[in-house]
Tab-separated table of C-alpha atoms and ligand atoms in Angstrom:
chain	number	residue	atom	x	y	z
A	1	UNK	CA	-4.482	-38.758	-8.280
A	2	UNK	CA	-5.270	-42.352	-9.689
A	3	UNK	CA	-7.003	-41.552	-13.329
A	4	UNK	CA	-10.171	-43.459	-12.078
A	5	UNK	CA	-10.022	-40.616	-9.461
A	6	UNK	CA	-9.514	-37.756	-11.775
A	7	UNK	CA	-12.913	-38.669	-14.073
A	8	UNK	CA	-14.642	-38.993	-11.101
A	9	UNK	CA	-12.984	-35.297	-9.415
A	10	UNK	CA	-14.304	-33.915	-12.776
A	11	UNK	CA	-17.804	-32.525	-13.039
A	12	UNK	CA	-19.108	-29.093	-14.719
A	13	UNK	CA	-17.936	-26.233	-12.373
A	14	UNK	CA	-20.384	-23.270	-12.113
A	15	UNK	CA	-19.650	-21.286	-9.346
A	16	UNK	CA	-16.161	-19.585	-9.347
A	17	UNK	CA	-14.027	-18.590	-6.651
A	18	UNK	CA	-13.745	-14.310	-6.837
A	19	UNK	CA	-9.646	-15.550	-7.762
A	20	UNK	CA	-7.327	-15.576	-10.764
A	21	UNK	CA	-6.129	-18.869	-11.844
A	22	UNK	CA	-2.493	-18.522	-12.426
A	23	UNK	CA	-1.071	-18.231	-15.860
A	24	UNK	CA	1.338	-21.082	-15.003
A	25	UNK	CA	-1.898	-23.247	-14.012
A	26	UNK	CA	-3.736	-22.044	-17.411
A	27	UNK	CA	-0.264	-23.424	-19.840
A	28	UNK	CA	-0.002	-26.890	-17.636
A	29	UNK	CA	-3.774	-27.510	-18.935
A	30	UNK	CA	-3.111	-26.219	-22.032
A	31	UNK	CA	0.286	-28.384	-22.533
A	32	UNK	CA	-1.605	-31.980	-21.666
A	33	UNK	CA	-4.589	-30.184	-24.415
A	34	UNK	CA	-1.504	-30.235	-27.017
A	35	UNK	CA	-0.873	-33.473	-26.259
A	36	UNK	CA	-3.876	-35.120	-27.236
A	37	UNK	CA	-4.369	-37.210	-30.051
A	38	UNK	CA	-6.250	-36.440	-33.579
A	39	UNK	CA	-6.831	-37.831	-36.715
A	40	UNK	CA	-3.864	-37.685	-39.144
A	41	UNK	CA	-1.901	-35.705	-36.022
A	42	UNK	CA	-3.658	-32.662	-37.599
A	43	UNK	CA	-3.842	-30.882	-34.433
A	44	UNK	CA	-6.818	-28.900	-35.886
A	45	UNK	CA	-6.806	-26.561	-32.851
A	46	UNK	CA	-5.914	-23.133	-31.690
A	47	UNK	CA	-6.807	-21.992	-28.273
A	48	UNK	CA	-7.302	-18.444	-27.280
A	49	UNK	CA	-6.794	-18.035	-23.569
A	50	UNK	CA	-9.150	-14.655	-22.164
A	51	UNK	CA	-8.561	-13.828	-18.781
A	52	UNK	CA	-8.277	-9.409	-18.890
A	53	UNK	CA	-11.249	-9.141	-17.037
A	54	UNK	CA	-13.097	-6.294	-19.087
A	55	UNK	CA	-12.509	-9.294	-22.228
A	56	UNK	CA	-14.424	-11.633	-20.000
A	57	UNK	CA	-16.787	-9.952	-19.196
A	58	UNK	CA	-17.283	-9.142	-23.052
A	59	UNK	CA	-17.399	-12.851	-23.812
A	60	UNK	CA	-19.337	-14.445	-20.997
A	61	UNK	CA	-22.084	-11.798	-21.895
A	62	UNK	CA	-22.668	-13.370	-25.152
A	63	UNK	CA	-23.156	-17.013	-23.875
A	64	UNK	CA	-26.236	-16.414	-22.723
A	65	UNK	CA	-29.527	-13.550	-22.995
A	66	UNK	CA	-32.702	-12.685	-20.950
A	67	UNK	CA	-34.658	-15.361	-22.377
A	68	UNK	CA	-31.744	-18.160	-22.451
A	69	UNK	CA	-30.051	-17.373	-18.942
A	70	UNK	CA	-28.497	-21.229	-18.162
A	71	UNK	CA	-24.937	-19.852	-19.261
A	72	UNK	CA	-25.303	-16.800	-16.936
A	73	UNK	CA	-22.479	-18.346	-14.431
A	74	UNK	CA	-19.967	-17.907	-17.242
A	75	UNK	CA	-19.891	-14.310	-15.753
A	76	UNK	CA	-18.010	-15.096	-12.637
A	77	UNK	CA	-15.361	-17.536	-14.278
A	78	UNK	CA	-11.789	-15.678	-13.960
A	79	UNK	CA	-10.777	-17.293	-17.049
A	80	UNK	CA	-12.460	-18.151	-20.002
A	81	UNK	CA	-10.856	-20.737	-22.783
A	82	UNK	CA	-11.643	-19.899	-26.643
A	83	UNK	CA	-11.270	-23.072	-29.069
A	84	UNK	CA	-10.862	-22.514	-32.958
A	85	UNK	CA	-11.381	-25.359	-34.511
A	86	UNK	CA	-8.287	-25.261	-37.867
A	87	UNK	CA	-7.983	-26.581	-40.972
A	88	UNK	CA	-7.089	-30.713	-40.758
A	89	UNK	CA	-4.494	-32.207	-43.075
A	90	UNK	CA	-5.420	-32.401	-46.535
A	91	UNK	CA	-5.127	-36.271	-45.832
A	92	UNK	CA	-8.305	-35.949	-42.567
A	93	UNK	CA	-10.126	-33.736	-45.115
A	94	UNK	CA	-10.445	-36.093	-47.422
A	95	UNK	CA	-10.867	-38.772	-45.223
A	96	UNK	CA	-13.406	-37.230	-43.281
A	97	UNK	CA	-15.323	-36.696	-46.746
A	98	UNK	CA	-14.901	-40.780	-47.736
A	99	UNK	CA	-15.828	-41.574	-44.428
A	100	UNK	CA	-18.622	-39.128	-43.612
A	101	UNK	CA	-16.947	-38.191	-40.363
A	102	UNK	CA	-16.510	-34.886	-38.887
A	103	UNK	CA	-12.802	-35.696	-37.501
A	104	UNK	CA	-11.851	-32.062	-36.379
A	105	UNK	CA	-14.945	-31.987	-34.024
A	106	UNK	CA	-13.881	-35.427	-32.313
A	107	UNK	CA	-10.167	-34.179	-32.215
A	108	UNK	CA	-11.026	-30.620	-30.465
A	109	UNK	CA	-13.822	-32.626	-28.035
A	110	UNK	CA	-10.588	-34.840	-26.957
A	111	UNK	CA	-8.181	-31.751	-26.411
A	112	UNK	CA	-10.824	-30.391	-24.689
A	113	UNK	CA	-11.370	-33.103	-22.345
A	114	UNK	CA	-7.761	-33.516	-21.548
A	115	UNK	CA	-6.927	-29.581	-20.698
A	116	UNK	CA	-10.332	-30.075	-18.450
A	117	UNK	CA	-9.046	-33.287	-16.824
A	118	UNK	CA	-5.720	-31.357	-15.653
A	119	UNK	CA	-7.398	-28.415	-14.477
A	120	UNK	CA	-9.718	-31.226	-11.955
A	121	UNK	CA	-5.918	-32.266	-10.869
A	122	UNK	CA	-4.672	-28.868	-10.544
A	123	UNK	CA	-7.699	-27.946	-8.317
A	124	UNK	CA	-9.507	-26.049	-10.786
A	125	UNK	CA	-12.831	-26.299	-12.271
A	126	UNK	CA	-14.340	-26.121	-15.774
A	127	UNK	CA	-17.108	-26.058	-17.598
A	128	UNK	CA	-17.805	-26.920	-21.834
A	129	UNK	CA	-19.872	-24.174	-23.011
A	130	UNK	CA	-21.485	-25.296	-26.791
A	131	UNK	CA	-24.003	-22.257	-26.610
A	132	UNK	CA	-22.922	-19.308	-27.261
A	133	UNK	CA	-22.596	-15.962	-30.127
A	134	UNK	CA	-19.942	-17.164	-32.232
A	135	UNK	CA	-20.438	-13.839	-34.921
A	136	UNK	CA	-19.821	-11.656	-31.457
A	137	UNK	CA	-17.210	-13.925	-30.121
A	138	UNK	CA	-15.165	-13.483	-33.240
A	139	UNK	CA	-15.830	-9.906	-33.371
A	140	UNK	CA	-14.123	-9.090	-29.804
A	141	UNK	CA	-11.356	-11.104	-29.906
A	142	UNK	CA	-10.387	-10.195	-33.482
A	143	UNK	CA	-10.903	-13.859	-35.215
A	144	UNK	CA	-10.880	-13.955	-38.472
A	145	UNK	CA	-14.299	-14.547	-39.940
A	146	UNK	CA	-13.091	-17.722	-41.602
A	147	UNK	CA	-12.272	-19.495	-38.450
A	148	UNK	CA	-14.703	-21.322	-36.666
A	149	UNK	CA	-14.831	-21.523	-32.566
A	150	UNK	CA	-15.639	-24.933	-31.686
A	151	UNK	CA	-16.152	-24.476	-28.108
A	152	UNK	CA	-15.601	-22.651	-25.091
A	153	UNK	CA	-14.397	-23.451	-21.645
A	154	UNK	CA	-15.089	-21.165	-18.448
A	155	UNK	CA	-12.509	-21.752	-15.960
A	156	UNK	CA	-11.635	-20.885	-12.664
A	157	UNK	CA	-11.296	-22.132	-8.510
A	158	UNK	CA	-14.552	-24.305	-8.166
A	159	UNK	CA	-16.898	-22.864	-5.171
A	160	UNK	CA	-18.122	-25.764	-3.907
A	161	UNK	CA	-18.498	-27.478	-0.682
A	162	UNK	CA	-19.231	-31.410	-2.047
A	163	UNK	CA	-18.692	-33.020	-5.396
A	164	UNK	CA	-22.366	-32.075	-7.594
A	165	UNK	CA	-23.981	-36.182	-7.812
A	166	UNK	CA	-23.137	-37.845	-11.233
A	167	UNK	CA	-26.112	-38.262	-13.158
A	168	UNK	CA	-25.380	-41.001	-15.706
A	169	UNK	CA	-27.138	-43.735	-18.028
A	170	UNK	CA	-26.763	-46.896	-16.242
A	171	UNK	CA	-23.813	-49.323	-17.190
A	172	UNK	CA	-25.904	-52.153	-19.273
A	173	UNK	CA	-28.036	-49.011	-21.272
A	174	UNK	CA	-24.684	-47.881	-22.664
A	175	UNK	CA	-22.211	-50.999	-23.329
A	176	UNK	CA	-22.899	-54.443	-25.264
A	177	UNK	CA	-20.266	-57.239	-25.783
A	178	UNK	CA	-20.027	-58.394	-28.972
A	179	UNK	CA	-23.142	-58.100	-30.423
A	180	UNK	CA	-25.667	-54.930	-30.524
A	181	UNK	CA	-28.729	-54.832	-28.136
A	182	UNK	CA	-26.653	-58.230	-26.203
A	183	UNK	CA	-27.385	-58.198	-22.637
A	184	UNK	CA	-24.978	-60.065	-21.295
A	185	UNK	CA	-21.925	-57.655	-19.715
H	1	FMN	C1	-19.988	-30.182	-25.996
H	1	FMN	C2	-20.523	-29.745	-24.658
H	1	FMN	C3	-21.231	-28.566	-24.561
H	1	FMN	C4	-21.710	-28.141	-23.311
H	1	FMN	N1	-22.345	-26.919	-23.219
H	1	FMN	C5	-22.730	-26.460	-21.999
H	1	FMN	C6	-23.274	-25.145	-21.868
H	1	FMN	O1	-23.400	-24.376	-22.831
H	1	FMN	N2	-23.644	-24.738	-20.622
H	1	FMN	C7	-23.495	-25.536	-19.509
H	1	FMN	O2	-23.840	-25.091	-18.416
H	1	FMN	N3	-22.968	-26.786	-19.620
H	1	FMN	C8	-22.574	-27.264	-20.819
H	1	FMN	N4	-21.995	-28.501	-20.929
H	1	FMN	C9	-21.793	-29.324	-19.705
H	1	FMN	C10	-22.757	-30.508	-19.624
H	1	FMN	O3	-24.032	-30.036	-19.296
H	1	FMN	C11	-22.223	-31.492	-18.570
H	1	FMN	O4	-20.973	-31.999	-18.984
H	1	FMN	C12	-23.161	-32.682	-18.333
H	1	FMN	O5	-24.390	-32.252	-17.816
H	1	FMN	C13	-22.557	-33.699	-17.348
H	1	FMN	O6	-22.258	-33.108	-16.115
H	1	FMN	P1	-20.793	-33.047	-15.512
H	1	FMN	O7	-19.900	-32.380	-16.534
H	1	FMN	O8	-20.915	-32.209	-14.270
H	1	FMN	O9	-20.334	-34.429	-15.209
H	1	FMN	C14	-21.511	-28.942	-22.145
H	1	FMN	C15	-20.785	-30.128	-22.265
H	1	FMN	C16	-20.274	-30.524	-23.485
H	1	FMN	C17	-19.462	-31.795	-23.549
């Protein structure tokens, strides 16, 4: 699939097939994850991989409640992905600090995105989850309390029939040549 293909194959997958993804399927994502670039190489990343189905379970029930039910979906993924976000280099710390910028989030957002993209090509679908009980999270899958999970990702066959519609900013509200607020493109 031509990459301009592959972002547009892409989209947030919330209904699952009832079907394990295979674990040779879940490592080919994971391999073009740990290829993705970062600040200072740190590779500030560690994923945890759930896909015993009495763990899932456990974990999809605390990305959502009664009262905040949009995550509820995350109960029929197969598969779901658990980023740690890790220490930087001592050399991105300090950077980060100088700079003001929070490198390790922009480094795990980028792995992310590139384990997601290969599941689209592999036929599988994903979703980012950012809500969701990180105390509880830890507390199931035996994390150390000093780590911090970043973000999840369900995964699993996509049920759909058609491709959900892309809904986007428009080109010119997003992009300026040269100079800030220019309207020429
Ligand atoms: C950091 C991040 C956190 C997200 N958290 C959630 C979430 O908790 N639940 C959810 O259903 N979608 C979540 N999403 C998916 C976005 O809603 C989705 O990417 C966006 O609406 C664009 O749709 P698309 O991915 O289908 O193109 C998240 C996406 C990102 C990048």
């Amino acid at each position: 699939m031509k990459f301009s293909e592959l972002v547009k194959q892409r989209f947030s997958a919330r209904k699952y097939l009832d079907k394990p993804v295979e674990r040779e399927k879940i490592n080919q994502c994971l391999e073009s994850a740990r290829l993705a670039p970062s600040a200072c190489n740190s590779q500030p990343w560690r994923f945890i991989i759930v896909d015993e189905p009495g763990l899932v379970s456990s974990v999809s029930a605390q990305t959502y409640n009664q009262l905040i039910s949009f995550n509820k979906f995350v109960g029929n993924a197969p598969v779901i992905v658990v980023i740690l976000m890790e220490k930087p280099k001592l050399i991105a710390q300090i950077g980060g600090k100088i700079k003001n910028k929070e490198y390790p989030l922009i480094d795990m957002g980028i792995a992310a995105e590139h384990f997601c993209l290969q599941a689209t090509e592999l036929g599988l679908g994903t979703c980012m989850l950012g809500w969701f009980n990180e105390k509880s999270i830890k507390d199931i899958l035996k994390i150390p309390a000093n780590k911090t999970v970043g973000l999840l990702i369900s995964l699993g066959y996509p049920d759909y029939a058609k491709l959900p519609d892309k809904k986007r900013k428009k080109f010119d509200e997003i992009v300026n040549y040269n100079l800030y607020g220019a309207s020429e493109i």
